[in-house]
Tab-separated table of C-alpha atoms and ligand atoms in Angstrom:
chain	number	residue	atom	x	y	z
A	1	UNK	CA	12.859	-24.717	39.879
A	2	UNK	CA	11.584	-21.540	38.658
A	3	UNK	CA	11.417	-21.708	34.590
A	4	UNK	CA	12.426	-19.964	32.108
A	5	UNK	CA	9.312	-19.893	31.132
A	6	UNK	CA	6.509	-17.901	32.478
A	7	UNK	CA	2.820	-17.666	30.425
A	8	UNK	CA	0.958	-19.500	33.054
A	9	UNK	CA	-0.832	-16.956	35.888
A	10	UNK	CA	-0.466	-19.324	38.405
A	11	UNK	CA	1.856	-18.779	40.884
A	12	UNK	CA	3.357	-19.063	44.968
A	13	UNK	CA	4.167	-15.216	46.071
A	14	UNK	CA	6.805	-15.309	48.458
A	15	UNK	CA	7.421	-12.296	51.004
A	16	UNK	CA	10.759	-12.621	52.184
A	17	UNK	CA	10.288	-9.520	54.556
A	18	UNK	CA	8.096	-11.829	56.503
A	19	UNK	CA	10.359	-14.929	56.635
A	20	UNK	CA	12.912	-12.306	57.817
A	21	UNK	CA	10.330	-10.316	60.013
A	22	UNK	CA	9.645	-13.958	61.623
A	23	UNK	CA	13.075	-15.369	62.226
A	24	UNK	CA	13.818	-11.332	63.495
A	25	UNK	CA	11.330	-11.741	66.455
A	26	UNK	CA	11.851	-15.250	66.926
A	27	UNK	CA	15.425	-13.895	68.215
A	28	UNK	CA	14.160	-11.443	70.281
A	29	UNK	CA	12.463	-13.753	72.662
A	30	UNK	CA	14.929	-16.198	72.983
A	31	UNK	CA	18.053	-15.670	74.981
A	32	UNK	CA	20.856	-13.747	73.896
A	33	UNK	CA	23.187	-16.352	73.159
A	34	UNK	CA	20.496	-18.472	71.741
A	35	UNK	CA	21.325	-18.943	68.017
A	36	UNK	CA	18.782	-20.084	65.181
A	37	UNK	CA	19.245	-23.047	62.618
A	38	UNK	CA	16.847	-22.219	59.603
A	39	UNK	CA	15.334	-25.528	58.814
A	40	UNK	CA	14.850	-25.109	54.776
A	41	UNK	CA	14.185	-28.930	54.113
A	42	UNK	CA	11.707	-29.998	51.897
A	43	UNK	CA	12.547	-26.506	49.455
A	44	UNK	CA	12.243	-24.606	52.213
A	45	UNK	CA	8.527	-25.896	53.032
A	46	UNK	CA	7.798	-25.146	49.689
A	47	UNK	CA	8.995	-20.978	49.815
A	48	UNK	CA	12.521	-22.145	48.413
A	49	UNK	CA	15.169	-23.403	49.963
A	50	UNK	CA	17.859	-20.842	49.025
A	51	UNK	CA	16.056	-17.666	49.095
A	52	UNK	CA	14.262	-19.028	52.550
A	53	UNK	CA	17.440	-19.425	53.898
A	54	UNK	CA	19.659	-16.599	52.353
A	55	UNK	CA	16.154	-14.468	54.296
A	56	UNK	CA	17.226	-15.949	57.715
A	57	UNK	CA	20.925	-15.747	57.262
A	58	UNK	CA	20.121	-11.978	56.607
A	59	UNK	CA	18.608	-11.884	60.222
A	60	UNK	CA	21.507	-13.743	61.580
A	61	UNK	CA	20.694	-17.199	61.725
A	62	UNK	CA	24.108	-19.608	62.078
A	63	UNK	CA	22.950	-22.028	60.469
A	64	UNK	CA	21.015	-24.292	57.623
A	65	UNK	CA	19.370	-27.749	58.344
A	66	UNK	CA	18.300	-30.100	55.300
A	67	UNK	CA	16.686	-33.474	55.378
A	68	UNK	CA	18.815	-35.496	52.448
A	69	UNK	CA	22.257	-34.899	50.958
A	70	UNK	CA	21.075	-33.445	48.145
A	71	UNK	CA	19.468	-30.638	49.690
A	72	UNK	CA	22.823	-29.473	50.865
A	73	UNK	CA	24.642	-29.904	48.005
A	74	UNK	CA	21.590	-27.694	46.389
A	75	UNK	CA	22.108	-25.265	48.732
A	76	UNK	CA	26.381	-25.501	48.206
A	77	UNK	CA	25.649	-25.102	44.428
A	78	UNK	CA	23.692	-22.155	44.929
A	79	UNK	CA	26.008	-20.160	47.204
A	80	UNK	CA	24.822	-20.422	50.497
A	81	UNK	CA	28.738	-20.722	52.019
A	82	UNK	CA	27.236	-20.785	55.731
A	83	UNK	CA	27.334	-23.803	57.936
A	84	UNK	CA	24.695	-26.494	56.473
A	85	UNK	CA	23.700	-29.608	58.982
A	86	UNK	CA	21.502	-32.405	57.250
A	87	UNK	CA	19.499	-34.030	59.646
A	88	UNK	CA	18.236	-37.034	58.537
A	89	UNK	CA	20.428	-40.073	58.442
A	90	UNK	CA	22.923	-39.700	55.328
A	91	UNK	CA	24.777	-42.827	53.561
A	92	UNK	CA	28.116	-43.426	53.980
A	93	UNK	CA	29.082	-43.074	50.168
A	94	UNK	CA	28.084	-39.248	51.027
A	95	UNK	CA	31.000	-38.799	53.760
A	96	UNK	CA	33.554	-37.676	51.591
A	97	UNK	CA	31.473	-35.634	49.337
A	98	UNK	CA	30.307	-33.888	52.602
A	99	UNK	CA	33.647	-33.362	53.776
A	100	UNK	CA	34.684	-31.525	50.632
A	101	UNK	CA	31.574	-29.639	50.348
A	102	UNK	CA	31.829	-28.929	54.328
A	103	UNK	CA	28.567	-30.103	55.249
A	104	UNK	CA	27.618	-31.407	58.806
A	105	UNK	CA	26.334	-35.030	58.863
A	106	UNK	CA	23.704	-36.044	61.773
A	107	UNK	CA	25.428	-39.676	63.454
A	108	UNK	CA	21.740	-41.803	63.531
A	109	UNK	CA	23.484	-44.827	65.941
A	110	UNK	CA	25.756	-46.521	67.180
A	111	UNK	CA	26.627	-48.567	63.570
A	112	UNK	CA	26.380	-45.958	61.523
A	113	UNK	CA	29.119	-44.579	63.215
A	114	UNK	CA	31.185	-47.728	62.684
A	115	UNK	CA	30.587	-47.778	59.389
A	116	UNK	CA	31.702	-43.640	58.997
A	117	UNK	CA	34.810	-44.642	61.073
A	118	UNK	CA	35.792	-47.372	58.947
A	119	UNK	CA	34.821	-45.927	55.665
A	120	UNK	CA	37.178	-42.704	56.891
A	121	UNK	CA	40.132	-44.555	58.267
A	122	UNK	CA	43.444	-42.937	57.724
A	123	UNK	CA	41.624	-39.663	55.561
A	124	UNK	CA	43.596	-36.351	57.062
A	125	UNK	CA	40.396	-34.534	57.113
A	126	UNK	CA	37.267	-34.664	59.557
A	127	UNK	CA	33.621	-34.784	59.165
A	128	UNK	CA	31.270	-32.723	60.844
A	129	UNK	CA	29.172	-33.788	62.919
A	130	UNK	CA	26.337	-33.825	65.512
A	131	UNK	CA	25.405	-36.419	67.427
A	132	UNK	CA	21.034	-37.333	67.431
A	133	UNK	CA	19.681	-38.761	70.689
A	134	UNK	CA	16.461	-40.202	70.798
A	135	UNK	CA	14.519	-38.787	74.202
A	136	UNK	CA	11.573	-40.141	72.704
A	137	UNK	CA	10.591	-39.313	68.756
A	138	UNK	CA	11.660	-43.058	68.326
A	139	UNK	CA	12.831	-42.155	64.643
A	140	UNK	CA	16.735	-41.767	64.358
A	141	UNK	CA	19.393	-41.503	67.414
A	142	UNK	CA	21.222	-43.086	70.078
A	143	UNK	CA	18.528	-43.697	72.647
A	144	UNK	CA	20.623	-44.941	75.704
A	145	UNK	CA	23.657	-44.361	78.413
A	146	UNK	CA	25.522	-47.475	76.779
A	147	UNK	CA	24.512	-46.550	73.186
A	148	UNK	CA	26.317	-43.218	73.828
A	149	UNK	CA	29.327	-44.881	75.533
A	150	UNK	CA	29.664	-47.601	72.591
A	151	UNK	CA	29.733	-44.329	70.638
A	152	UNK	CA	31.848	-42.751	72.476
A	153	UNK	CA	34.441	-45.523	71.981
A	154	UNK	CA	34.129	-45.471	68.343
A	155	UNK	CA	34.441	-41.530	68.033
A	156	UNK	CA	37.819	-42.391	70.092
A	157	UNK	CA	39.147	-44.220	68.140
A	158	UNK	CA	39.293	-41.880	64.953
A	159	UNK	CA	40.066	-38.747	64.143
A	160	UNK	CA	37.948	-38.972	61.082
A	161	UNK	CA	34.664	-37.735	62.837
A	162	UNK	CA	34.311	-34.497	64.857
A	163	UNK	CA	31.493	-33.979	66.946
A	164	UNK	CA	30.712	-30.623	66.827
A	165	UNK	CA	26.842	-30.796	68.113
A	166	UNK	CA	24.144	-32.879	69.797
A	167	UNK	CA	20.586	-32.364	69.293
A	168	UNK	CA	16.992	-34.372	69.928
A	169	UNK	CA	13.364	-33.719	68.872
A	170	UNK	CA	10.629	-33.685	70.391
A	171	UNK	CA	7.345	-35.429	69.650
A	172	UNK	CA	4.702	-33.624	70.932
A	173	UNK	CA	5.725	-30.085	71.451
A	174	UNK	CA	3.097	-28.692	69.908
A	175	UNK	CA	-0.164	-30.244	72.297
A	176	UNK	CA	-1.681	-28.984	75.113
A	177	UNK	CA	-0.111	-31.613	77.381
A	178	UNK	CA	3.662	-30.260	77.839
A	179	UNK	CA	4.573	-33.583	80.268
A	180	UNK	CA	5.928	-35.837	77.380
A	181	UNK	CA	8.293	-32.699	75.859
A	182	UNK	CA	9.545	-31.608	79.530
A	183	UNK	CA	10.380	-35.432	80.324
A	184	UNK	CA	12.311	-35.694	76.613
A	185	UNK	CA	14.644	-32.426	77.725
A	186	UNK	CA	15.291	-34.039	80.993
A	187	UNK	CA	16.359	-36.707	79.552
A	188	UNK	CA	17.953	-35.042	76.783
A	189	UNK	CA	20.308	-33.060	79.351
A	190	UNK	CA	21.072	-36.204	81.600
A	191	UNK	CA	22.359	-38.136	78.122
A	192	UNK	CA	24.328	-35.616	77.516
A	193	UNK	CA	26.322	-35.027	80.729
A	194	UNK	CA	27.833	-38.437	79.285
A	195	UNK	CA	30.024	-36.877	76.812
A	196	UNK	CA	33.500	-35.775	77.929
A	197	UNK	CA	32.669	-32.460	76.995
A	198	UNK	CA	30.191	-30.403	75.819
A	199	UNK	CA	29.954	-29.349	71.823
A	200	UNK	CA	29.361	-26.244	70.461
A	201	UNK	CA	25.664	-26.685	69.799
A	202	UNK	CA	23.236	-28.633	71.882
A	203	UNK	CA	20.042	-28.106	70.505
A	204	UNK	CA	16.651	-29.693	71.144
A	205	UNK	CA	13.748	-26.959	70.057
A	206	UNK	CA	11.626	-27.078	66.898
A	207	UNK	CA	9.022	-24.056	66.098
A	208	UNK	CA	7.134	-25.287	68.522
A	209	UNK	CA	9.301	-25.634	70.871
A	210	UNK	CA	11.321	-22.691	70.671
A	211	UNK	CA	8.001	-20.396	70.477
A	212	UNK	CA	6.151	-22.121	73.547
A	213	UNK	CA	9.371	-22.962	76.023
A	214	UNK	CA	12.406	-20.262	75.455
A	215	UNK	CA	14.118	-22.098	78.294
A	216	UNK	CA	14.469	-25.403	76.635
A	217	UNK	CA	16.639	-23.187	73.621
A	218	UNK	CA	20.110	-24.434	74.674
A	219	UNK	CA	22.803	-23.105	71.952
A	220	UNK	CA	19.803	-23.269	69.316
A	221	UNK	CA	16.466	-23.510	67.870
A	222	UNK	CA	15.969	-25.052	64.889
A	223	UNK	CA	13.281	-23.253	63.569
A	224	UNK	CA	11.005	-24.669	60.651
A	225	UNK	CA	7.556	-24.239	59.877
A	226	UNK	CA	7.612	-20.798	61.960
A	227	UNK	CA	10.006	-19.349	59.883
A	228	UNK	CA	7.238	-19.080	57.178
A	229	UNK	CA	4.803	-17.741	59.099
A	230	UNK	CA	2.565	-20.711	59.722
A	231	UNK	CA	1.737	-21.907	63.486
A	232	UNK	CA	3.132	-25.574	64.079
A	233	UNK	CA	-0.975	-26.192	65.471
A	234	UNK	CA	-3.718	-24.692	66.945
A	235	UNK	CA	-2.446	-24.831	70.287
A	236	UNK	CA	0.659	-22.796	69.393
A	237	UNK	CA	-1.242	-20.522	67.293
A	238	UNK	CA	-3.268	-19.637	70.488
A	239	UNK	CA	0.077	-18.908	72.730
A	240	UNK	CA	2.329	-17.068	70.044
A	241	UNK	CA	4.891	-14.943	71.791
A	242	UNK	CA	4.500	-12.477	68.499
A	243	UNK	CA	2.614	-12.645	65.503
A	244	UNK	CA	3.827	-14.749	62.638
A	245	UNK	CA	3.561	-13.325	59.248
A	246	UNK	CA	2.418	-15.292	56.289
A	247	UNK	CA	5.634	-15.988	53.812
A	248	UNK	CA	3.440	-17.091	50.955
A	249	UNK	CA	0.445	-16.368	48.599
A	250	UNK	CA	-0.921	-18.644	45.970
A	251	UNK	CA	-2.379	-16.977	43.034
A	252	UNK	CA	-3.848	-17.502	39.781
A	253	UNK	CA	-6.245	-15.558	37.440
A	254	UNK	CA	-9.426	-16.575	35.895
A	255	UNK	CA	-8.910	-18.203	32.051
A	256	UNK	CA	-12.211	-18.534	31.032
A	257	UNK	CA	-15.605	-17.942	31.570
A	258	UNK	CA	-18.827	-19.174	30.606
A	259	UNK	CA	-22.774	-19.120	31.412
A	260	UNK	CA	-24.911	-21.989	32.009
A	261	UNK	CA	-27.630	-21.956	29.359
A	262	UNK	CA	-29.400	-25.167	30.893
A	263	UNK	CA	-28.314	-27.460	33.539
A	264	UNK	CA	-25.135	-28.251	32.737
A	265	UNK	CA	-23.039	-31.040	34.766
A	266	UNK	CA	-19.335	-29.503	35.340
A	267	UNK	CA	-16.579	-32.026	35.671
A	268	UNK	CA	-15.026	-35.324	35.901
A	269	UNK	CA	-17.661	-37.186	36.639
A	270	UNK	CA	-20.667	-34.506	36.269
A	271	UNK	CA	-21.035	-34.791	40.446
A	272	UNK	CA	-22.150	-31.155	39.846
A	273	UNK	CA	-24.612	-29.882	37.462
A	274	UNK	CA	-25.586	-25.609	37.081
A	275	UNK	CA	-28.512	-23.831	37.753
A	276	UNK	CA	-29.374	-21.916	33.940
A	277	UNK	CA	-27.523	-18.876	34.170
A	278	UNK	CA	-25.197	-19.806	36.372
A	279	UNK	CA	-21.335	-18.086	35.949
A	280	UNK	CA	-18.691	-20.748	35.776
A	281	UNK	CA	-15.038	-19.788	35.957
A	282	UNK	CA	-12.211	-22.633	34.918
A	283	UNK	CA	-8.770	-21.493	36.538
A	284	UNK	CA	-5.458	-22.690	35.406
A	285	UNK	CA	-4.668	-24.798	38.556
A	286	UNK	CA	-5.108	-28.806	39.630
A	287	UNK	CA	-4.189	-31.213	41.902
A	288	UNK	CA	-1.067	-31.515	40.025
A	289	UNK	CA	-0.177	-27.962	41.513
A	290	UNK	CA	-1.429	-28.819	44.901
A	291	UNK	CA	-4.940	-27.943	45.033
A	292	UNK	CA	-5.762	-31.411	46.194
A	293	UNK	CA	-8.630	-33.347	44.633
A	294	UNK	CA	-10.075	-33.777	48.278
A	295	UNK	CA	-10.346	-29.626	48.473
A	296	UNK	CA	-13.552	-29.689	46.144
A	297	UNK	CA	-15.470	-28.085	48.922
A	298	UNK	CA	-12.980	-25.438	49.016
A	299	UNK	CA	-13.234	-21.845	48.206
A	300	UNK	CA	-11.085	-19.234	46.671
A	301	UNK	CA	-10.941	-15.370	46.803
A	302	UNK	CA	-11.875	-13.157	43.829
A	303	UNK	CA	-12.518	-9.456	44.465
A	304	UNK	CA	-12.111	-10.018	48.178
A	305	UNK	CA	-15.278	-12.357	48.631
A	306	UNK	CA	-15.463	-16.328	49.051
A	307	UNK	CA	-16.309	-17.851	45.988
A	308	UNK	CA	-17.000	-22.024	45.694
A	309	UNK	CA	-14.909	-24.732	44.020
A	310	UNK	CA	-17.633	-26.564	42.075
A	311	UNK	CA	-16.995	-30.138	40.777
A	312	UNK	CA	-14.313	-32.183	40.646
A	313	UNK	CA	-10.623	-30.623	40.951
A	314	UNK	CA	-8.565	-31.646	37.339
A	315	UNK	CA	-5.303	-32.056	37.648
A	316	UNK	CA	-4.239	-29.271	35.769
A	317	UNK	CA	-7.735	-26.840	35.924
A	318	UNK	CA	-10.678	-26.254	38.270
A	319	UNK	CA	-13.962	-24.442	38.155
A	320	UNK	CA	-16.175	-22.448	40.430
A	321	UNK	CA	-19.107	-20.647	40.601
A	322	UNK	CA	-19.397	-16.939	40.271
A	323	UNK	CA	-21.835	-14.613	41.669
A	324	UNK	CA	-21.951	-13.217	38.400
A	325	UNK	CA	-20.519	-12.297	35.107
A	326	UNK	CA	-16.363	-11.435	35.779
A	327	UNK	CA	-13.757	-11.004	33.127
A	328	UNK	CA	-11.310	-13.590	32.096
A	329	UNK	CA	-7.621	-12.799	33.894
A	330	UNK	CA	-9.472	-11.711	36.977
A	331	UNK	CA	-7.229	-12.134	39.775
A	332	UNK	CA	-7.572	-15.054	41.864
A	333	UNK	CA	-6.425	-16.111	45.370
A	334	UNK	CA	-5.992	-19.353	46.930
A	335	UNK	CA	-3.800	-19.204	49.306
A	336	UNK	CA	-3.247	-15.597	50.874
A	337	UNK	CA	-5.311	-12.084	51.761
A	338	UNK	CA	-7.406	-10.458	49.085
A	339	UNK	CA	-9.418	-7.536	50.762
A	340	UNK	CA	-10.624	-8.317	53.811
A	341	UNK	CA	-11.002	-12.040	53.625
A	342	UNK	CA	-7.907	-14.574	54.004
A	343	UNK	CA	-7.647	-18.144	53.366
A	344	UNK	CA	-4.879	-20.258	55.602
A	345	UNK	CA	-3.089	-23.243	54.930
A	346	UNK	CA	-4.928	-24.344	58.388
A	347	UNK	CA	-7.713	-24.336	56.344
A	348	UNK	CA	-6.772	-26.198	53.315
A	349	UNK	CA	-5.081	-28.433	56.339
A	350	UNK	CA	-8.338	-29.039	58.494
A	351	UNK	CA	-10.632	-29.342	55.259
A	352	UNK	CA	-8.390	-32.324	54.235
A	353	UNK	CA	-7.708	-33.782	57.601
A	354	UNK	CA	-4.128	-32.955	57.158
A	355	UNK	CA	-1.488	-30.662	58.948
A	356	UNK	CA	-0.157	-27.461	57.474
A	357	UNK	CA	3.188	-28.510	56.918
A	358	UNK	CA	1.659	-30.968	54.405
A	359	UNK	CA	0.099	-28.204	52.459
A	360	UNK	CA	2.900	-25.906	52.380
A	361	UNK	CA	5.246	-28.974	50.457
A	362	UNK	CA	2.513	-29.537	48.482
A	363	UNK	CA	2.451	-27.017	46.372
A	364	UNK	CA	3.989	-28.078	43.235
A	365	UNK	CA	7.246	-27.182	41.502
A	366	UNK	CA	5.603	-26.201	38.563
A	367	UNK	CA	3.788	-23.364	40.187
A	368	UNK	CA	6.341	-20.557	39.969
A	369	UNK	CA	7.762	-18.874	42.772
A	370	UNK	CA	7.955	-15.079	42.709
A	371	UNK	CA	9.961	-13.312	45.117
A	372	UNK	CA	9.852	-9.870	46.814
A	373	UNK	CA	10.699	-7.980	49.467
A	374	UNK	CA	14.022	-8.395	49.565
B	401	PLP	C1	11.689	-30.667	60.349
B	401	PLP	C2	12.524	-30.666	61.564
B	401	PLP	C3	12.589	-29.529	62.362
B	401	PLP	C4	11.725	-28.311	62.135
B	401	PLP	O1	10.443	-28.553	62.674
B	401	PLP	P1	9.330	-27.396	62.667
B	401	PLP	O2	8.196	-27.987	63.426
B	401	PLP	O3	8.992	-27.178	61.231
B	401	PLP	O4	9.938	-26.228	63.290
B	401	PLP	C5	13.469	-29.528	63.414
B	401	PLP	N1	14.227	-30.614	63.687
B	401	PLP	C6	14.166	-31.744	62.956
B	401	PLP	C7	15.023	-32.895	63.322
B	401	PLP	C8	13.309	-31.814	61.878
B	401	PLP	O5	13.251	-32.925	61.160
């Protein structure tokens, strides 16, 4: 991901030290033989998958959790030799690439299961597995007594397919209202009493989850958008057992500068003109870095103080309006702390009627990530 190349000042600061600071204290509230699953999906929310997770291995996490096969085999290739689960549903041409790689497959249902069994007959090897149940996210999993038991009868019947886990997720452990998440882990633990015995890792508990209800940890927590710092929603940011700390900073610098002689419209689509003598800054970053076209009312932070976004975002550059004249590679931040002002992802997120998890993917592969703290 990151380039060889490197001319362009804009960039995605990642602090390690707080990924590991986060996952550190994240342990200390949960119970002793609690263990944490760093979920680096998505390339790691955006910090990088491998150095996110190489962070939390570092503070003793047992585990990795992608979305797709290729995450994991991303993660294989770049030397992460711990235990890797994907949890979305994976196709069954993967099966014996995942064997060889050693990579834990989530069973979605009942025929999916079929399918692995038949596609696996007579191998000498077994895949890795853990079982989803569906308390109530109604995305992927075995959602009943007799799904599990049809299941059951299929994992019988071959030696192909360990089960070495069972997990759900919950759909609304993040809201005030904790009725619908308490009713999905009672369910959760009545499906499964149904298996003959018990895997190594049950697991139910997201960020949310794991930060708000320590007794619904089980064997482990799989721990995502808290790992880098950000608060799954408001309502969790208001009941944080510690403080997160921010993984990531996005910066740029200024790359030109100009004064309005007249009124001068500024922009796709000249929706904003200057006032004469207005300062105009362009910066080197667009919607095709993540600064979202919808973010025009947006500021950013130059010498610690709020500065606006003026006209329409580019894909590539953006303007804004300075309180007066400022040199061209003047540091620039969009994302982050500069001084005593700091601008969240929950920002970007609530100015765009969007979540923070949306805004941390966002931000494009082409903006380089720089790494420190380690
Ligand atoms: C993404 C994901 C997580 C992590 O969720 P966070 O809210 O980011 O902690 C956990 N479990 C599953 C199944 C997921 O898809």
């Amino acid at each position: 991901m990151t380039g060889t190349f490197n001319y362009r000042p804009t960039r995605a600061i990642v602090d390690v030290r707080a990924i590991r600071a986060n996952v550190r204290n994240l342990n200390k509230i949960l119970p002793s033989e609690t263990g944490v699953i760093a979920v680096v999906k998505a390339d790691g929310y955006g910090h990088g998958a491998t150095e996110s997770a190489q962070a939390a291995f570092q503070e003793g996490a047992i585990m990795a959790a992608v979305a797709t096969p290729d995450e994991a085999l991303s993660l294989r290739d770049s030397g992460i030799h711990q235990p890797i689960l994907v949890l979305g549903p994976v196709p069954i041409t993967f099966l014996r690439e995942a064997i060889r790689q050693d990579i834990i497959v989530t069973i979605p249902g009942v025929q999916w299961a079929q399918s692995a069994a038949d596609e696996l007959q007579g191998i000498k090897e077994s895949l890795k597995t853990h079982v989803k149940i569906d308390t109530g996210m109604g995305r992927i999993g075995v959602r009943s007594e007799e799904e599990i038991l049809k299941l059951l009868e299929i994992l019988e019947g071959t030696s192909a397919i360990r089960v070495e886990g069972i997990f759900t997720h919950f759909a609304t452990a993040d809201e005030q209202d904790t009725k619908r998440t308490e009713e999905q882990f009672r369910k959760f633990n009545r499906l499964v009493e149904y298996f003959p015995e018990r895997p190594k890792l049950v697991h139910a508990a997201n960020s949310a989850a794991a930060l708000r209800f320590p007794n619904f940890a089980l064997d482990a927590v799989r721990f995502g958008i808290g790992m880098y710092g950000i608060a799954p929603s408001e309502v969790v940011a208001q009941e944080l057992p510690f403080q997160l700390e921010r993984a990531l900073q996005l910066e740029t610098e200024i790359s030109f500068v100009k004064q309005a002689q007249t009124k001068e419209p500024i922009s796709y689509g000249a929706t904003y003109e200057t006032e004469p003598g207005e300062w105009i800054a362009t910066l080197p970053i667009g919607y095709a870095d993540g600064l979202k076209r919808g973010l025009r009312n947006q500021q950013v932070l130059i010498r610690g103080r709020r500065i606006p976004i003026v006209g329409t975002i580019c894909m590539d550059q953006c303007m804004v309006r300075l309180p007066e004249r400022l040199p061209e590679g003047e540091p620039v931040v969009l994302l982050g702390k500069q001084g005593d002002e700091e601008i969240t992802m929950e920002e970007w997120a609530t100015r765009i009627g969007t979540i923070p998890y949306e805004i941390a993917v966002t931000i494009a592969r082409r903006v380089q990530r720089q790494y420190f703290g380690d």
